[in-house]
Amino acid sequence: MEKKKVSIYTIAKSLNVSPATVSYVVTGRYNKMSLETRQKILDEIERTGYVPDVNARGLSCGKSRLIGLFLPISQDNKSSNLLLNPFYMEFIAAIEKHNRDSGYDLVLGYKNQDDFISWALSRNFDAVIMLGKFPTEEAFKVESLRMPIIFIDVYADEFSKYTNIRSDDKGGMYSATKYLLELGHRKIGYVGTASRSELDKRRYEGYSIALKEYGLEVDSNLLYISYPDFEGGLQIADKIMEDNKVSAIVCSADVIAIGISHKYELKGKKIPDDLSIIGFDDIKEVTYVFPALTTVRQNIEEKGRIVMETLKEAIENENFERKIIEVKTELIVRNSTKKYE
């Protein structure tokens, strides 16, 4: 015989309390409830093996308890970063860590940029996190979502009316470039990403400011464009070695720097003897490579915490106002840089 499903009404009847009281315990709203009553209900839930019906609860309160996390596949298709750049996996893990006990479930959307609006509207999300680029010419469509939305690392003016959480990208790359200048390097290259995003422009700006402070002009011959992945780093390393114009280089992503370092090793060259190199992100892998990579730390876990705290506030507070939050960066010096000789 099929076991009868336990409901809040079953528990309420067995304990002689109202279904609403049981519901308050299930949803964590028990501030005005006695500890004795709360514990009695929790014990009964454990004894009966009761599992809340999330769909039914969502329909009854007008909430789905779902948060959409959208990571677009860039138009060039080479920047499908979920698998190619470890930063995205670390950041998603950080968001999930700080969402774990919230009662919300994350739904990952890994699709083309143009699918974002239809994807979000079709799933009745309580809120959405947008990680990555979104076409600025379609910014007006975001208003149709009518739900809290947080953009990560977006600088375009078209999105200034929405909550945005980003790192101090300009300041981080400025500190990396300045550190190399302090070590005596003057021929410092910059490796940007093929997407040429607003984020990348901010990091390039930090690089440029540091050079100008030392009386140096930006040399277009020292600028390199790479896909933001390990293979991109391998490929651009050949160009850097062929040109033989730089003694040091800053990269807009750790994964690119790791690829460059690996290719130098394969070619019998040494980091930092033949090239000082600095990355950006401080993903876990930078400590596994040899030599360990000097990089700009974004503090990925802290950023994930801020994202979830801000999003929950936006969901639960009807008067929530747009915020632009900038997370501090920090230069982490390891073994991939040395004084210029």
GROMACS .gro file of C-alpha atoms in nm:
model
  341
    1MET     CA    1   0.000   0.000   0.000
    2GLU     CA    2   0.125   0.346  -0.091
    3LYS     CA    3   0.232   0.550   0.208
    4LYS     CA    4   0.005   0.848   0.270
    5LYS     CA    5   0.179   1.179   0.209
    6VAL     CA    6   0.236   1.388   0.519
    7SER     CA    7   0.116   1.749   0.499
    8ILE     CA    8   0.121   2.050   0.732
    9TYR     CA    9  -0.244   1.968   0.807
   10THR     CA   10  -0.146   1.617   0.923
   11ILE     CA   11   0.117   1.759   1.155
   12ALA     CA   12  -0.114   2.036   1.281
   13LYS     CA   13  -0.388   1.787   1.364
   14SER     CA   14  -0.156   1.550   1.550
   15LEU     CA   15  -0.016   1.833   1.765
   16ASN     CA   16  -0.344   2.024   1.806
   17VAL     CA   17  -0.202   2.344   1.655
   18SER     CA   18  -0.312   2.544   1.354
   19PRO     CA   19  -0.175   2.470   1.003
   20ALA     CA   20  -0.054   2.829   0.995
   21THR     CA   21   0.164   2.764   1.301
   22VAL     CA   22   0.323   2.465   1.130
   23SER     CA   23   0.371   2.671   0.815
   24TYR     CA   24   0.553   2.940   1.013
   25VAL     CA   25   0.804   2.684   1.139
   26VAL     CA   26   0.852   2.532   0.792
   27THR     CA   27   0.924   2.875   0.640
   28GLY     CA   28   1.141   2.995   0.929
   29ARG     CA   29   0.897   3.261   1.056
   30TYR     CA   30   0.883   3.172   1.422
   31ASN     CA   31   1.008   3.484   1.600
   32LYS     CA   32   0.691   3.520   1.809
   33MET     CA   33   0.650   3.151   1.876
   34SER     CA   34   0.748   2.979   2.201
   35LEU     CA   35   1.056   2.759   2.187
   36GLU     CA   36   0.849   2.470   2.320
   37THR     CA   37   0.595   2.489   2.036
   38ARG     CA   38   0.866   2.534   1.775
   39GLN     CA   39   1.062   2.232   1.901
   40LYS     CA   40   0.750   2.019   1.920
   41ILE     CA   41   0.672   2.090   1.556
   42LEU     CA   42   1.032   2.031   1.447
   43ASP     CA   43   1.034   1.695   1.627
   44GLU     CA   44   0.713   1.592   1.452
   45ILE     CA   45   0.849   1.698   1.114
   46GLU     CA   46   1.155   1.482   1.171
   47ARG     CA   47   0.946   1.187   1.298
   48THR     CA   48   0.708   1.191   1.002
   49GLY     CA   49   0.967   1.271   0.737
   50TYR     CA   50   0.761   1.565   0.613
   51VAL     CA   51   0.901   1.738   0.303
   52PRO     CA   52   0.756   2.077   0.201
   53ASP     CA   53   0.592   2.096  -0.141
   54VAL     CA   54   0.794   2.382  -0.289
   55ASN     CA   55   0.567   2.424  -0.592
   56ALA     CA   56   0.251   2.442  -0.387
   57ARG     CA   57   0.408   2.683  -0.142
   58GLY     CA   58   0.522   2.903  -0.428
   59LEU     CA   59   0.175   2.915  -0.582
   60SER     CA   60   0.010   3.000  -0.251
   61CYS     CA   61   0.239   3.292  -0.169
   62GLY     CA   62   0.308   3.412  -0.522
   63LYS     CA   63   0.675   3.318  -0.495
   64SER     CA   64   0.864   3.048  -0.679
   65ARG     CA   65   1.162   3.045  -0.440
   66LEU     CA   66   1.378   3.028  -0.753
   67ILE     CA   67   1.668   3.255  -0.844
   68GLY     CA   68   1.794   3.254  -1.200
   69LEU     CA   69   2.169   3.274  -1.262
   70PHE     CA   70   2.238   3.353  -1.626
   71LEU     CA   71   2.581   3.304  -1.782
   72PRO     CA   72   2.570   3.395  -2.151
   73ILE     CA   73   2.763   3.226  -2.425
   74SER     CA   74   2.940   3.508  -2.608
   75GLN     CA   75   2.873   3.562  -2.975
   76ASP     CA   76   3.227   3.460  -3.070
   77ASN     CA   77   3.153   3.116  -2.917
   78LYS     CA   78   3.514   3.097  -2.806
   79SER     CA   79   3.424   3.267  -2.480
   80SER     CA   80   3.197   2.994  -2.350
   81ASN     CA   81   3.358   3.057  -2.018
   82LEU     CA   82   3.175   2.817  -1.790
   83LEU     CA   83   3.405   2.533  -1.891
   84LEU     CA   84   3.706   2.728  -2.020
   85ASN     CA   85   3.764   2.980  -1.740
   86PRO     CA   86   3.776   2.845  -1.381
   87PHE     CA   87   3.680   3.191  -1.246
   88TYR     CA   88   3.316   3.134  -1.339
   89MET     CA   89   3.293   2.800  -1.163
   90GLU     CA   90   3.451   2.947  -0.848
   91PHE     CA   91   3.216   3.243  -0.854
   92ILE     CA   92   2.907   3.028  -0.906
   93ALA     CA   93   3.023   2.804  -0.618
   94ALA     CA   94   3.065   3.113  -0.397
   95ILE     CA   95   2.711   3.230  -0.479
   96GLU     CA   96   2.569   2.884  -0.403
   97LYS     CA   97   2.762   2.864  -0.075
   98HIS     CA   98   2.598   3.181   0.051
   99ASN     CA   99   2.260   3.079  -0.086
  100ARG     CA  100   2.260   2.733   0.071
  101ASP     CA  101   2.044   2.804   0.375
  102SER     CA  102   1.822   3.073   0.222
  103GLY     CA  103   1.534   2.856   0.108
  104TYR     CA  104   1.592   2.963  -0.254
  105ASP     CA  105   1.710   2.734  -0.534
  106LEU     CA  106   1.950   2.853  -0.804
  107VAL     CA  107   1.869   2.773  -1.165
  108LEU     CA  108   2.163   2.810  -1.405
  109GLY     CA  109   2.097   2.936  -1.754
  110TYR     CA  110   2.387   2.885  -1.993
  111LYS     CA  111   2.257   3.016  -2.323
  112ASN     CA  112   2.305   3.274  -2.594
  113GLN     CA  113   2.285   3.635  -2.483
  114ASP     CA  114   1.971   3.696  -2.689
  115ASP     CA  115   1.783   3.425  -2.496
  116PHE     CA  116   1.815   3.600  -2.158
  117ILE     CA  117   1.481   3.783  -2.148
  118SER     CA  118   1.265   3.494  -2.271
  119TRP     CA  119   1.446   3.253  -2.037
  120ALA     CA  120   1.387   3.474  -1.732
  121LEU     CA  121   1.022   3.548  -1.814
  122SER     CA  122   0.930   3.184  -1.875
  123ARG     CA  123   1.038   3.053  -1.534
  124ASN     CA  124   0.865   3.275  -1.279
  125PHE     CA  125   1.189   3.359  -1.096
  126ASP     CA  126   1.179   3.570  -0.782
  127ALA     CA  127   1.501   3.739  -0.897
  128VAL     CA  128   1.779   3.703  -1.153
  129ILE     CA  129   2.158   3.734  -1.146
  130MET     CA  130   2.319   3.826  -1.477
  131LEU     CA  131   2.684   3.723  -1.495
  132GLY     CA  132   2.863   3.846  -1.803
  133LYS     CA  133   2.790   4.062  -2.105
  134PHE     CA  134   2.441   4.167  -2.214
  135PRO     CA  135   2.388   4.357  -2.541
  136THR     CA  136   2.358   4.727  -2.453
  137GLU     CA  137   2.121   4.787  -2.742
  138GLU     CA  138   1.871   4.555  -2.572
  139ALA     CA  139   1.899   4.709  -2.226
  140PHE     CA  140   1.545   4.846  -2.250
  141LYS     CA  141   1.409   4.491  -2.259
  142VAL     CA  142   1.529   4.427  -1.904
  143GLU     CA  143   1.246   4.643  -1.770
  144SER     CA  144   0.997   4.382  -1.892
  145LEU     CA  145   1.125   4.137  -1.629
  146ARG     CA  146   0.963   4.330  -1.341
  147MET     CA  147   1.170   4.143  -1.084
  148PRO     CA  148   1.488   4.219  -0.886
  149ILE     CA  149   1.791   4.178  -1.108
  150ILE     CA  150   2.159   4.210  -1.026
  151PHE     CA  151   2.423   4.260  -1.292
  152ILE     CA  152   2.776   4.142  -1.221
  153ASP     CA  153   3.073   4.341  -1.358
  154VAL     CA  154   2.868   4.561  -1.592
  155TYR     CA  155   2.977   4.920  -1.658
  156ALA     CA  156   2.766   5.029  -1.955
  157ASP     CA  157   2.558   5.343  -1.886
  158GLU     CA  158   2.247   5.171  -2.020
  159PHE     CA  159   2.242   4.951  -1.709
  160SER     CA  160   2.308   5.225  -1.452
  161LYS     CA  161   1.949   5.208  -1.327
  162TYR     CA  162   1.998   4.848  -1.207
  163THR     CA  163   2.187   4.706  -0.912
  164ASN     CA  164   2.544   4.628  -1.009
  165ILE     CA  165   2.814   4.447  -0.815
  166ARG     CA  166   3.167   4.463  -0.948
  167SER     CA  167   3.530   4.459  -0.846
  168ASP     CA  168   3.765   4.756  -0.853
  169ASP     CA  169   3.893   4.648  -1.193
  170LYS     CA  170   4.069   4.972  -1.278
  171GLY     CA  171   4.237   4.999  -0.938
  172GLY     CA  172   4.340   4.635  -0.943
  173MET     CA  173   4.516   4.656  -1.279
  174TYR     CA  174   4.669   4.990  -1.181
  175SER     CA  175   4.829   4.830  -0.874
  176ALA     CA  176   4.959   4.536  -1.082
  177THR     CA  177   5.117   4.763  -1.342
  178LYS     CA  178   5.260   4.998  -1.083
  179TYR     CA  179   5.421   4.705  -0.902
  180LEU     CA  180   5.605   4.605  -1.221
  181LEU     CA  181   5.714   4.965  -1.273
  182GLU     CA  182   5.849   4.973  -0.918
  183LEU     CA  183   6.049   4.660  -1.001
  184GLY     CA  184   6.218   4.856  -1.281
  185HIS     CA  185   6.023   4.725  -1.581
  186ARG     CA  186   5.943   4.979  -1.854
  187LYS     CA  187   5.843   4.758  -2.147
  188ILE     CA  188   5.524   4.622  -1.995
  189GLY     CA  189   5.269   4.451  -2.218
  190TYR     CA  190   4.896   4.419  -2.166
  191VAL     CA  191   4.693   4.112  -2.263
  192GLY     CA  192   4.321   4.186  -2.299
  193THR     CA  193   4.032   3.963  -2.398
  194ALA     CA  194   3.884   3.917  -2.743
  195SER     CA  195   3.540   4.025  -2.618
  196ARG     CA  196   3.674   4.379  -2.548
  197SER     CA  197   3.410   4.419  -2.276
  198GLU     CA  198   3.354   4.726  -2.057
  199LEU     CA  199   3.521   4.531  -1.777
  200ASP     CA  200   3.830   4.478  -1.988
  201LYS     CA  201   3.834   4.846  -2.080
  202ARG     CA  202   3.842   4.935  -1.710
  203ARG     CA  203   4.140   4.708  -1.651
  204TYR     CA  204   4.318   4.852  -1.953
  205GLU     CA  205   4.249   5.200  -1.816
  206GLY     CA  206   4.420   5.108  -1.487
  207TYR     CA  207   4.721   4.985  -1.686
  208SER     CA  208   4.736   5.308  -1.886
  209ILE     CA  209   4.713   5.536  -1.580
  210ALA     CA  210   5.006   5.360  -1.411
  211LEU     CA  211   5.225   5.397  -1.720
  212LYS     CA  212   5.145   5.766  -1.753
  213GLU     CA  213   5.233   5.828  -1.389
  214TYR     CA  214   5.583   5.708  -1.478
  215GLY     CA  215   5.600   5.930  -1.786
  216LEU     CA  216   5.539   5.643  -2.028
  217GLU     CA  217   5.302   5.643  -2.322
  218VAL     CA  218   5.090   5.341  -2.405
  219ASP     CA  219   5.256   5.157  -2.693
  220SER     CA  220   5.008   4.980  -2.920
  221ASN     CA  221   5.285   4.734  -3.013
  222LEU     CA  222   5.279   4.605  -2.655
  223LEU     CA  223   4.905   4.531  -2.653
  224TYR     CA  224   4.785   4.176  -2.716
  225ILE     CA  225   4.438   4.028  -2.759
  226SER     CA  226   4.362   3.677  -2.636
  227TYR     CA  227   4.061   3.458  -2.578
  228PRO     CA  228   3.997   3.441  -2.201
  229ASP     CA  229   4.106   3.081  -2.159
  230PHE     CA  230   4.413   2.858  -2.128
  231GLU     CA  231   4.434   2.792  -2.502
  232GLY     CA  232   4.422   3.165  -2.567
  233GLY     CA  233   4.719   3.211  -2.334
  234LEU     CA  234   4.914   2.940  -2.516
  235GLN     CA  235   4.853   3.105  -2.851
  236ILE     CA  236   4.931   3.463  -2.748
  237ALA     CA  237   5.254   3.348  -2.579
  238ASP     CA  238   5.394   3.261  -2.923
  239LYS     CA  239   5.326   3.616  -3.040
  240ILE     CA  240   5.486   3.767  -2.729
  241MET     CA  241   5.798   3.555  -2.774
  242GLU     CA  242   5.814   3.630  -3.145
  243ASP     CA  243   5.791   4.006  -3.087
  244ASN     CA  244   6.043   3.993  -2.799
  245LYS     CA  245   5.951   4.349  -2.696
  246VAL     CA  246   5.843   4.314  -2.333
  247SER     CA  247   6.014   4.224  -2.006
  248ALA     CA  248   5.685   4.197  -1.820
  249ILE     CA  249   5.316   4.159  -1.892
  250VAL     CA  250   4.983   4.201  -1.715
  251CYS     CA  251   4.686   3.982  -1.811
  252SER     CA  252   4.316   4.054  -1.771
  253ALA     CA  253   4.255   3.698  -1.646
  254ASP     CA  254   4.456   3.440  -1.452
  255VAL     CA  255   4.372   3.164  -1.695
  256ILE     CA  256   4.542   3.355  -1.978
  257ALA     CA  257   4.853   3.413  -1.763
  258ILE     CA  258   4.866   3.042  -1.679
  259GLY     CA  259   4.855   2.956  -2.050
  260ILE     CA  260   5.136   3.199  -2.127
  261SER     CA  261   5.350   3.063  -1.842
  262HIS     CA  262   5.294   2.707  -1.962
  263LYS     CA  263   5.399   2.787  -2.319
  264TYR     CA  264   5.715   2.960  -2.196
  265GLU     CA  265   5.802   2.646  -2.002
  266LEU     CA  266   5.740   2.429  -2.310
  267LYS     CA  267   5.973   2.652  -2.512
  268GLY     CA  268   6.252   2.619  -2.255
  269LYS     CA  269   6.207   2.969  -2.119
  270LYS     CA  270   6.165   3.060  -1.753
  271ILE     CA  271   5.914   3.269  -1.562
  272PRO     CA  272   6.008   3.521  -1.423
  273ASP     CA  273   6.366   3.519  -1.564
  274ASP     CA  274   6.249   3.563  -1.923
  275LEU     CA  275   5.916   3.729  -1.848
  276SER     CA  276   5.753   3.868  -1.535
  277ILE     CA  277   5.379   3.806  -1.548
  278ILE     CA  278   5.075   3.910  -1.342
  279GLY     CA  279   4.721   3.775  -1.372
  280PHE     CA  280   4.382   3.894  -1.250
  281ASP     CA  281   4.120   3.704  -1.038
  282ASP     CA  282   4.325   3.487  -0.799
  283ILE     CA  283   4.157   3.160  -0.892
  284LYS     CA  284   4.272   2.855  -0.695
  285GLU     CA  285   4.479   2.722  -0.984
  286VAL     CA  286   4.734   3.006  -0.963
  287THR     CA  287   4.894   2.844  -0.658
  288TYR     CA  288   4.917   2.505  -0.832
  289VAL     CA  289   5.132   2.623  -1.124
  290PHE     CA  290   5.507   2.676  -1.100
  291PRO     CA  291   5.611   2.938  -1.031
  292ALA     CA  292   5.301   3.044  -0.838
  293LEU     CA  293   5.134   3.336  -1.012
  294THR     CA  294   5.139   3.695  -0.888
  295THR     CA  295   4.786   3.823  -0.941
  296VAL     CA  296   4.513   4.069  -0.849
  297ARG     CA  297   4.274   3.909  -0.602
  298GLN     CA  298   3.905   3.978  -0.660
  299ASN     CA  299   3.805   3.795  -0.340
  300ILE     CA  300   3.560   3.574  -0.525
  301GLU     CA  301   3.390   3.432  -0.216
  302GLU     CA  302   3.329   3.775  -0.064
  303LYS     CA  303   3.181   3.889  -0.392
  304GLY     CA  304   2.946   3.588  -0.390
  305ARG     CA  305   2.835   3.672  -0.036
  306ILE     CA  306   2.759   4.033  -0.129
  307VAL     CA  307   2.562   3.920  -0.435
  308MET     CA  308   2.334   3.693  -0.233
  309GLU     CA  309   2.284   3.932   0.059
  310THR     CA  310   2.195   4.212  -0.180
  311LEU     CA  311   1.963   3.992  -0.384
  312LYS     CA  312   1.773   3.867  -0.079
  313GLU     CA  313   1.731   4.224   0.039
  314ALA     CA  314   1.593   4.319  -0.303
  315ILE     CA  315   1.345   4.028  -0.297
  316GLU     CA  316   1.218   4.089   0.054
  317ASN     CA  317   1.211   4.470   0.054
  318GLU     CA  318   0.963   4.634  -0.182
  319ASN     CA  319   1.134   4.970  -0.128
  320PHE     CA  320   1.478   4.840  -0.219
  321GLU     CA  321   1.679   5.100  -0.406
  322ARG     CA  322   1.938   5.040  -0.676
  323LYS     CA  323   2.293   4.993  -0.552
  324ILE     CA  324   2.633   5.000  -0.716
  325ILE     CA  325   2.874   4.805  -0.498
  326GLU     CA  326   3.244   4.793  -0.571
  327VAL     CA  327   3.445   4.514  -0.408
  328LYS     CA  328   3.805   4.596  -0.326
  329THR     CA  329   4.091   4.417  -0.500
  330GLU     CA  330   4.435   4.329  -0.364
  331LEU     CA  331   4.766   4.258  -0.533
  332ILE     CA  332   4.897   3.917  -0.424
  333VAL     CA  333   5.271   3.887  -0.488
  334ARG     CA  334   5.401   3.536  -0.552
  335ASN     CA  335   5.690   3.405  -0.764
  336SER     CA  336   5.610   3.500  -1.124
  337THR     CA  337   5.761   3.848  -1.100
  338LYS     CA  338   6.111   3.980  -1.033
  339LYS     CA  339   6.319   4.299  -1.057
  340TYR     CA  340   6.424   4.405  -1.401
  341GLU     CA  341   6.795   4.354  -1.458
   0.00000   0.00000   0.00000
